[in-house]
Amino acid sequence: MIWYIAYINRDHKVSAPAENAETTTQSCIFVSKTCENKKLTGFSESRSRKPRNCVGYEIENVNKSDILYTTVESTVSEPITEVVTEECITESAIQITVPETEAAVEAVVEEIIEEYIVYKPSTHYLHKNSCRWNKDDAVIIIDTSDIEARRCSECNPDIEIMNEYIEPKPEAPSSDGLTYIKHFSRGTYYCYGYETYGGSGRYLYDCSYGNGNGIKGSIASSYLYYNYGYNYNGERTKVYLEVNGYPEMSGWYFVDDSDAGNSNVIDFYYIYASNCPFRNQGVVEVDAYI
């Protein structure tokens, strides 16, 4: 179908329609409508069938000389209007789903160490099971009614001692089998805060505990080392010492180390200074036998 269209401008001049102008569905030369409070006029060659575009339009006569273009052939499909429905999402309608993360929870099992008391028959000492001296012949006990015991000064076990062990005084050395070595005017002590080895390469025994077999502990002496070495008569060198003012310290000691070279010094080894019975005095006098 051919459409005849004309447009009147504000100067009453008819302009050609734009290339993409929408066409009517029926023959219509021009129409008029009110736009911006001004009336555009037009006429139709077919009054019997007004195009739908002309509904409500007012038909008036114009001079045909004002028409610049009289016919336009156009076949344009009517535009399709897409209706977009926009949903209004209110805050109350919003639901945020947070994925649950199941954390792997490891059961922390705290190791509980049961505390108990042990007794060493060789030294008559009582220790906690956590004490470093809990070894060798130590046995678990629950009371001290049938034993003679003494308390370890390091771990200080909490147990009642029914029969206190008192170390027997050593027999005074005599010329029978023992040789007097000399008097040492400076009996001192040394410690490291940990277990260690002496110049002999042997393990040093703390002089407050001994080795559990009759040896009171390890000493260092340059005089004893130079004269007897670390091995004497085919066995580990040991000497008998009498400590003036501390009879409980008298007994046999291993010569396991050497001092800086003072011939009047004997050093008693302790892991901790607090273990030394004469730590507040600092110096004692010692007589040595072999």
Coordinates of C-alpha atoms in Angstrom, one line a residue:
M1 CA 0.0 0.0 0.0
I2 CA 1.2 3.5 -0.9
W3 CA 1.0 6.3 1.7
Y4 CA 0.7 10.0 0.8
I5 CA 2.0 12.2 3.6
A6 CA 2.9 15.8 3.9
Y7 CA 4.1 17.8 6.9
I8 CA 3.7 21.5 7.5
N9 CA 6.3 23.4 9.4
R10 CA 5.6 26.4 11.5
D11 CA 6.0 28.7 8.5
H12 CA 3.2 26.8 6.9
K13 CA 5.7 25.1 4.6
V14 CA 5.4 21.4 4.1
S15 CA 8.6 19.5 4.8
A16 CA 9.5 16.1 3.7
P17 CA 9.2 13.4 6.4
A18 CA 12.4 12.0 7.9
E19 CA 13.6 8.8 6.6
N20 CA 12.7 6.9 9.7
A21 CA 9.4 8.7 10.3
E22 CA 6.5 6.6 11.2
T23 CA 3.9 6.3 8.4
T24 CA 0.2 6.0 8.8
T25 CA -1.9 3.0 7.8
Q26 CA -4.1 4.9 5.3
S27 CA -4.0 7.5 2.6
C28 CA -3.6 10.9 4.2
I29 CA -2.1 14.1 2.6
F30 CA -1.8 16.0 5.8
V31 CA -3.4 16.5 9.1
S32 CA -3.3 19.0 11.8
K33 CA -3.0 18.8 15.6
T34 CA -2.3 21.1 18.4
C35 CA 1.4 21.2 19.3
E36 CA 3.0 23.7 21.6
N37 CA -0.2 25.7 21.6
K38 CA 0.0 26.1 17.8
K39 CA -2.3 24.5 15.3
L40 CA -0.9 22.6 12.3
T41 CA -3.3 22.3 9.5
G42 CA -3.7 19.7 6.8
F43 CA -6.2 18.0 4.5
S44 CA -7.0 14.5 3.4
E45 CA -7.9 13.2 0.0
S46 CA -9.9 10.5 1.5
R47 CA -12.3 11.9 4.1
S48 CA -14.4 8.8 4.2
R49 CA -11.6 6.8 5.9
K50 CA -9.5 8.7 8.3
P51 CA -6.3 7.0 9.2
R52 CA -5.9 6.1 12.8
N53 CA -3.1 8.7 12.9
C54 CA -5.7 11.3 12.1
V55 CA -8.1 10.5 14.9
G56 CA -8.7 13.6 16.9
Y57 CA -7.0 15.7 14.2
E58 CA -8.7 18.8 12.8
I59 CA -9.0 18.9 9.0
E60 CA -8.5 22.3 7.4
N61 CA -7.9 23.5 3.9
V62 CA -4.5 24.9 3.0
N63 CA -3.0 26.2 -0.2
K64 CA -1.5 23.3 -2.2
S65 CA 1.3 25.7 -3.2
D66 CA 2.6 25.4 0.4
I67 CA 3.2 21.8 -0.1
L68 CA 6.8 21.0 -0.9
Y69 CA 6.4 17.3 -1.2
T70 CA 3.1 15.6 -2.0
T71 CA 3.9 11.9 -2.0
V72 CA 6.1 9.7 0.0
E73 CA 6.2 6.0 -0.6
S74 CA 7.1 4.2 2.5
T75 CA 6.5 0.8 4.0
V76 CA 7.6 0.8 7.6
S77 CA 6.6 -1.6 10.2
E78 CA 5.1 -0.3 13.3
P79 CA 7.5 -0.3 16.1
I80 CA 7.2 -2.9 18.7
T81 CA 7.3 -1.5 22.2
E82 CA 8.9 -3.8 24.7
V83 CA 7.4 -3.5 28.1
V84 CA 10.0 -3.7 30.8
T85 CA 8.6 -4.6 34.1
E86 CA 10.9 -3.5 36.9
E87 CA 10.5 -5.1 40.2
C88 CA 11.0 -3.1 43.3
I89 CA 13.0 -5.0 45.8
T90 CA 12.5 -3.8 49.3
E91 CA 15.0 -4.3 52.0
S92 CA 12.7 -6.6 53.8
A93 CA 12.5 -8.9 50.8
I94 CA 16.3 -9.3 50.5
Q95 CA 17.5 -12.5 52.1
I96 CA 21.2 -13.0 52.1
T97 CA 22.3 -16.6 52.5
V98 CA 25.7 -17.0 53.9
P99 CA 27.1 -20.5 53.4
E100 CA 28.0 -22.1 56.6
T101 CA 31.5 -23.2 56.9
E102 CA 32.0 -26.0 59.3
A103 CA 35.3 -25.5 60.9
A104 CA 37.3 -28.5 61.6
V105 CA 37.7 -28.4 65.4
E106 CA 40.4 -30.6 66.7
A107 CA 39.8 -31.9 70.1
V108 CA 42.7 -30.7 72.2
V109 CA 43.5 -33.3 74.7
E110 CA 45.7 -32.0 77.4
E111 CA 48.1 -34.6 78.5
I112 CA 47.8 -35.0 82.2
I113 CA 50.9 -36.3 83.9
E114 CA 50.0 -38.0 87.1
E115 CA 52.4 -37.0 89.9
Y116 CA 53.6 -39.5 92.4
I117 CA 56.6 -40.1 94.7
V118 CA 59.5 -42.4 94.2
Y119 CA 62.1 -43.7 96.6
K120 CA 65.7 -44.6 95.7
P121 CA 67.1 -47.3 98.1
S122 CA 70.7 -46.6 97.1
T123 CA 70.6 -43.0 98.2
H124 CA 67.5 -43.0 100.5
Y125 CA 66.2 -40.0 98.7
L126 CA 62.6 -39.3 97.9
H127 CA 61.8 -37.7 94.5
K128 CA 58.8 -36.6 92.5
N129 CA 58.4 -38.8 89.4
S130 CA 59.1 -35.7 87.3
C131 CA 62.5 -35.2 89.0
R132 CA 65.6 -35.8 86.9
W133 CA 66.9 -38.1 89.6
N134 CA 63.9 -40.5 89.1
K135 CA 65.9 -43.3 87.5
D136 CA 67.9 -46.4 88.1
D137 CA 66.5 -48.2 91.2
A138 CA 63.7 -45.7 92.0
V139 CA 60.4 -47.3 93.1
I140 CA 57.0 -45.8 93.6
I141 CA 55.8 -45.4 97.2
I142 CA 52.7 -44.1 98.9
D143 CA 54.1 -43.7 102.4
T144 CA 57.4 -43.9 104.3
S145 CA 56.4 -46.0 107.3
D146 CA 58.7 -48.9 106.4
I147 CA 61.7 -47.0 105.1
E148 CA 64.3 -44.5 106.2
A149 CA 64.3 -41.6 103.8
R150 CA 65.4 -38.1 103.1
R151 CA 63.8 -35.5 100.9
C152 CA 65.3 -34.3 97.6
S153 CA 66.1 -30.6 98.0
E154 CA 65.6 -30.1 94.2
C155 CA 62.1 -31.3 93.6
N156 CA 61.0 -31.2 97.3
P157 CA 58.3 -34.0 97.2
D158 CA 55.3 -33.4 99.4
I159 CA 55.2 -36.5 101.5
E160 CA 55.5 -37.1 105.3
I161 CA 58.8 -38.8 106.3
M162 CA 58.2 -41.2 109.1
N163 CA 61.8 -42.2 109.6
E164 CA 64.4 -39.7 108.7
Y165 CA 67.5 -41.1 107.1
I166 CA 70.7 -39.9 108.7
E167 CA 73.9 -40.6 106.7
P168 CA 76.4 -42.3 108.9
K169 CA 79.6 -40.5 109.6
P170 CA 82.5 -41.8 107.5
E171 CA 85.1 -43.7 109.3
A172 CA 88.2 -41.6 109.8
P173 CA 90.9 -42.6 107.4
S174 CA 93.9 -44.2 108.9
S175 CA 97.2 -45.2 107.8
D176 CA 95.8 -48.7 107.1
G177 CA 95.3 -48.6 103.3
L178 CA 95.0 -44.8 103.0
T179 CA 97.7 -42.3 102.3
Y180 CA 97.4 -38.8 103.4
I181 CA 97.8 -36.4 100.4
K182 CA 97.7 -32.9 101.7
H183 CA 95.7 -30.1 103.2
F184 CA 93.8 -27.8 100.7
S185 CA 93.1 -24.4 102.1
R186 CA 90.6 -23.5 99.4
G187 CA 87.7 -25.9 99.1
T188 CA 85.3 -24.1 96.6
Y189 CA 82.5 -25.0 94.3
Y190 CA 81.6 -24.6 90.6
C191 CA 78.4 -25.1 88.7
Y192 CA 77.0 -24.8 85.1
G193 CA 73.2 -24.9 85.6
Y194 CA 73.0 -28.2 83.6
E195 CA 74.5 -31.6 83.6
T196 CA 77.9 -31.8 81.8
Y197 CA 81.2 -33.7 81.5
G198 CA 84.6 -32.9 83.0
G199 CA 88.1 -32.7 81.6
S200 CA 88.3 -36.5 81.9
G201 CA 85.5 -36.8 79.4
R202 CA 83.4 -38.4 82.1
Y203 CA 80.0 -37.4 83.4
L204 CA 80.2 -35.1 86.4
Y205 CA 78.2 -36.1 89.5
D206 CA 76.5 -33.4 91.5
C207 CA 78.2 -33.5 94.9
S208 CA 74.8 -33.3 96.6
Y209 CA 73.6 -36.6 95.1
G210 CA 76.6 -38.7 94.1
N211 CA 76.4 -41.7 91.9
G212 CA 74.4 -43.9 94.3
N213 CA 77.3 -46.3 94.8
G214 CA 79.2 -44.7 97.7
I215 CA 80.7 -41.8 95.7
K216 CA 79.7 -38.4 97.0
G217 CA 80.4 -36.6 93.7
S218 CA 82.9 -35.2 91.2
I219 CA 85.7 -32.7 92.0
A220 CA 88.2 -30.7 90.0
S221 CA 91.8 -30.3 91.2
S222 CA 94.9 -29.5 89.2
Y223 CA 97.1 -30.9 92.0
L224 CA 95.4 -34.2 92.1
Y225 CA 95.2 -34.4 88.3
Y226 CA 99.0 -33.8 87.9
N227 CA 99.9 -36.3 90.6
Y228 CA 97.4 -39.1 90.0
G229 CA 95.7 -38.4 86.7
Y230 CA 92.1 -39.4 86.0
N231 CA 92.9 -43.1 86.4
Y232 CA 94.9 -44.5 89.3
N233 CA 95.9 -48.1 89.9
G234 CA 93.9 -49.3 87.0
E235 CA 90.6 -47.6 88.0
R236 CA 88.9 -44.3 88.1
T237 CA 90.8 -42.0 90.4
K238 CA 89.0 -41.4 93.7
V239 CA 90.1 -39.7 96.9
Y240 CA 88.7 -39.5 100.4
L241 CA 88.0 -36.0 101.6
E242 CA 87.3 -34.5 105.0
V243 CA 85.6 -31.1 104.9
N244 CA 86.2 -28.9 107.9
G245 CA 82.8 -27.9 109.5
Y246 CA 80.7 -30.1 107.1
P247 CA 81.1 -33.7 108.3
E248 CA 78.1 -34.7 106.0
M249 CA 80.4 -33.9 103.0
S250 CA 83.2 -36.2 104.1
G251 CA 83.6 -39.3 101.9
W252 CA 84.9 -40.6 98.5
Y253 CA 84.9 -38.4 95.4
F254 CA 85.9 -39.0 91.8
V255 CA 88.7 -36.8 90.4
D256 CA 87.0 -35.9 87.1
D257 CA 88.2 -32.4 86.3
S258 CA 91.0 -29.9 86.8
D259 CA 91.1 -26.3 87.9
A260 CA 93.2 -23.4 86.5
G261 CA 96.4 -24.6 88.3
N262 CA 96.1 -23.6 91.9
S263 CA 97.6 -26.4 93.9
N264 CA 95.6 -25.4 97.0
V265 CA 92.2 -25.6 95.4
I266 CA 89.6 -28.4 95.3
D267 CA 86.4 -27.5 93.4
F268 CA 83.2 -29.4 94.3
Y269 CA 80.8 -29.7 91.3
Y270 CA 77.2 -28.9 91.6
I271 CA 74.6 -28.4 88.9
Y272 CA 73.0 -25.5 90.7
A273 CA 74.8 -23.3 93.2
S274 CA 71.8 -23.7 95.6
N275 CA 72.8 -27.4 96.0
C276 CA 76.1 -26.5 97.7
P277 CA 75.8 -26.6 101.5
F278 CA 78.6 -24.0 102.0
R279 CA 77.5 -21.6 99.2
N280 CA 77.0 -18.8 101.8
Q281 CA 80.4 -19.4 103.3
G282 CA 82.1 -19.8 99.9
V283 CA 85.3 -21.4 101.0
V284 CA 86.1 -24.4 103.2
E285 CA 89.2 -26.3 104.2
V286 CA 89.8 -29.8 103.0
D287 CA 92.1 -32.7 103.9
A288 CA 92.6 -35.3 101.2
Y289 CA 93.5 -39.1 101.3
I290 CA 94.0 -41.7 98.7

